[in-house]
Amino acid sequence: MFRYIIVGCFLVVLDLLAVLFFPLPFNPVNKPEHIPWFFIPVYLLKKCIHSEFVFILMLVASALFFIFLPFIFRGKRRHDTKQS
């Protein structure tokens, strides 16, 4: 397990270094003509919420909700076998 943590940390640092030394060009002024279907909910949320901080907070909160959803609703599990 420790080895996987070390490798994961190494890959995160490698990714951060790649972003720092080889940044992609970013021009936020130009809006794309076509928005992909999987970005439409995020785009509509951005149009409704005008504060940038609240928008980012909502995105992070929704991502954390979906990540922890299986742990929140653990309920009684059903089994296929008949118990006597």
Short mmCIF file of N, CA and C in Angstrom, two decimals, residues 30-77:
data_model
loop_
_atom_site.label_atom_id
_atom_site.label_comp_id
_atom_site.label_asym_id
_atom_site.label_seq_id
_atom_site.Cartn_x
_atom_site.Cartn_y
_atom_site.Cartn_z
N ASN A 30 -12.55 33.81 -25.66
CA ASN A 30 -13.21 33.13 -26.77
C ASN A 30 -14.10 32.01 -26.26
N LYS A 31 -15.39 32.13 -26.55
CA LYS A 31 -16.35 31.10 -26.17
C LYS A 31 -16.46 30.10 -27.33
N PRO A 32 -16.44 28.81 -27.03
CA PRO A 32 -16.55 27.84 -28.13
C PRO A 32 -17.94 27.90 -28.77
N GLU A 33 -17.98 27.58 -30.06
CA GLU A 33 -19.26 27.60 -30.77
C GLU A 33 -20.16 26.47 -30.32
N HIS A 34 -19.57 25.33 -30.03
CA HIS A 34 -20.36 24.16 -29.64
C HIS A 34 -19.89 23.68 -28.27
N ILE A 35 -20.83 23.54 -27.33
CA ILE A 35 -20.51 23.03 -26.00
C ILE A 35 -20.82 21.55 -25.98
N PRO A 36 -19.86 20.70 -25.59
CA PRO A 36 -20.15 19.26 -25.53
C PRO A 36 -21.27 18.97 -24.54
N TRP A 37 -22.01 17.90 -24.79
CA TRP A 37 -23.21 17.58 -24.00
C TRP A 37 -22.89 17.39 -22.53
N PHE A 38 -21.68 16.90 -22.19
CA PHE A 38 -21.37 16.64 -20.79
C PHE A 38 -21.00 17.90 -20.03
N PHE A 39 -20.81 19.04 -20.70
CA PHE A 39 -20.53 20.30 -20.04
C PHE A 39 -21.76 21.20 -19.93
N ILE A 40 -22.89 20.79 -20.49
CA ILE A 40 -24.08 21.64 -20.49
C ILE A 40 -24.57 21.94 -19.07
N PRO A 41 -24.65 20.94 -18.13
CA PRO A 41 -25.08 21.30 -16.77
C PRO A 41 -24.15 22.31 -16.09
N VAL A 42 -22.85 22.17 -16.30
CA VAL A 42 -21.89 23.10 -15.70
C VAL A 42 -22.05 24.48 -16.32
N TYR A 43 -22.27 24.54 -17.62
CA TYR A 43 -22.45 25.82 -18.30
C TYR A 43 -23.72 26.51 -17.81
N LEU A 44 -24.80 25.76 -17.64
CA LEU A 44 -26.05 26.35 -17.16
C LEU A 44 -25.92 26.82 -15.71
N LEU A 45 -25.17 26.06 -14.89
CA LEU A 45 -24.93 26.49 -13.52
C LEU A 45 -24.12 27.78 -13.49
N LYS A 46 -23.17 27.90 -14.39
CA LYS A 46 -22.35 29.11 -14.46
C LYS A 46 -23.19 30.32 -14.86
N LYS A 47 -24.18 30.10 -15.72
CA LYS A 47 -25.05 31.21 -16.11
C LYS A 47 -25.96 31.63 -14.96
N CYS A 48 -26.32 30.68 -14.06
CA CYS A 48 -27.21 31.01 -12.95
C CYS A 48 -26.47 31.67 -11.79
N ILE A 49 -25.25 31.23 -11.53
CA ILE A 49 -24.47 31.75 -10.41
C ILE A 49 -23.42 32.71 -10.96
N HIS A 50 -23.51 33.96 -10.57
CA HIS A 50 -22.61 34.97 -11.13
C HIS A 50 -21.32 35.12 -10.34
N SER A 51 -21.30 34.65 -9.10
CA SER A 51 -20.09 34.74 -8.29
C SER A 51 -19.17 33.56 -8.61
N GLU A 52 -17.94 33.88 -8.95
CA GLU A 52 -16.97 32.84 -9.32
C GLU A 52 -16.66 31.92 -8.14
N PHE A 53 -16.54 32.49 -6.94
CA PHE A 53 -16.23 31.70 -5.76
C PHE A 53 -17.36 30.72 -5.43
N VAL A 54 -18.59 31.18 -5.50
CA VAL A 54 -19.73 30.32 -5.20
C VAL A 54 -19.86 29.22 -6.25
N PHE A 55 -19.57 29.56 -7.50
CA PHE A 55 -19.62 28.57 -8.59
C PHE A 55 -18.61 27.45 -8.35
N ILE A 56 -17.38 27.80 -8.02
CA ILE A 56 -16.34 26.79 -7.76
C ILE A 56 -16.72 25.98 -6.52
N LEU A 57 -17.24 26.65 -5.51
CA LEU A 57 -17.66 25.96 -4.29
C LEU A 57 -18.77 24.95 -4.58
N MET A 58 -19.72 25.30 -5.43
CA MET A 58 -20.79 24.38 -5.80
C MET A 58 -20.26 23.18 -6.58
N LEU A 59 -19.31 23.41 -7.47
CA LEU A 59 -18.73 22.30 -8.23
C LEU A 59 -17.99 21.34 -7.32
N VAL A 60 -17.20 21.88 -6.39
CA VAL A 60 -16.45 21.02 -5.46
C VAL A 60 -17.40 20.28 -4.53
N ALA A 61 -18.44 20.95 -4.05
CA ALA A 61 -19.40 20.31 -3.15
C ALA A 61 -20.15 19.18 -3.86
N SER A 62 -20.54 19.40 -5.10
CA SER A 62 -21.25 18.35 -5.83
C SER A 62 -20.33 17.17 -6.13
N ALA A 63 -19.07 17.44 -6.45
CA ALA A 63 -18.12 16.35 -6.69
C ALA A 63 -17.89 15.54 -5.41
N LEU A 64 -17.73 16.22 -4.29
CA LEU A 64 -17.54 15.52 -3.02
C LEU A 64 -18.78 14.73 -2.63
N PHE A 65 -19.97 15.27 -2.92
CA PHE A 65 -21.20 14.53 -2.63
C PHE A 65 -21.25 13.22 -3.41
N PHE A 66 -20.93 13.28 -4.70
CA PHE A 66 -20.99 12.06 -5.51
C PHE A 66 -19.88 11.08 -5.16
N ILE A 67 -18.74 11.58 -4.68
CA ILE A 67 -17.66 10.68 -4.26
C ILE A 67 -18.04 9.95 -2.99
N PHE A 68 -18.64 10.67 -2.02
CA PHE A 68 -18.98 10.06 -0.73
C PHE A 68 -20.38 9.48 -0.68
N LEU A 69 -21.13 9.51 -1.77
CA LEU A 69 -22.49 8.99 -1.80
C LEU A 69 -22.58 7.51 -1.40
N PRO A 70 -21.71 6.63 -1.87
CA PRO A 70 -21.81 5.23 -1.44
C PRO A 70 -21.55 5.04 0.06
N PHE A 71 -20.78 5.92 0.67
CA PHE A 71 -20.47 5.79 2.08
C PHE A 71 -21.56 6.40 2.96
N ILE A 72 -22.33 7.34 2.41
CA ILE A 72 -23.39 7.99 3.17
C ILE A 72 -24.59 7.07 3.32
N PHE A 73 -25.04 6.49 2.21
CA PHE A 73 -26.21 5.63 2.21
C PHE A 73 -25.77 4.17 2.16
N ARG A 74 -25.32 3.68 3.29
CA ARG A 74 -24.84 2.30 3.32
C ARG A 74 -25.96 1.31 3.55
N GLY A 75 -27.10 1.69 4.08
CA GLY A 75 -28.28 0.87 4.24
C GLY A 75 -28.03 -0.63 4.42
N LYS A 76 -29.09 -1.37 4.65
CA LYS A 76 -28.99 -2.81 4.78
C LYS A 76 -28.83 -3.42 3.39
N ARG A 77 -27.84 -4.25 3.25
CA ARG A 77 -27.57 -4.85 1.95
C ARG A 77 -28.43 -6.08 1.74
#
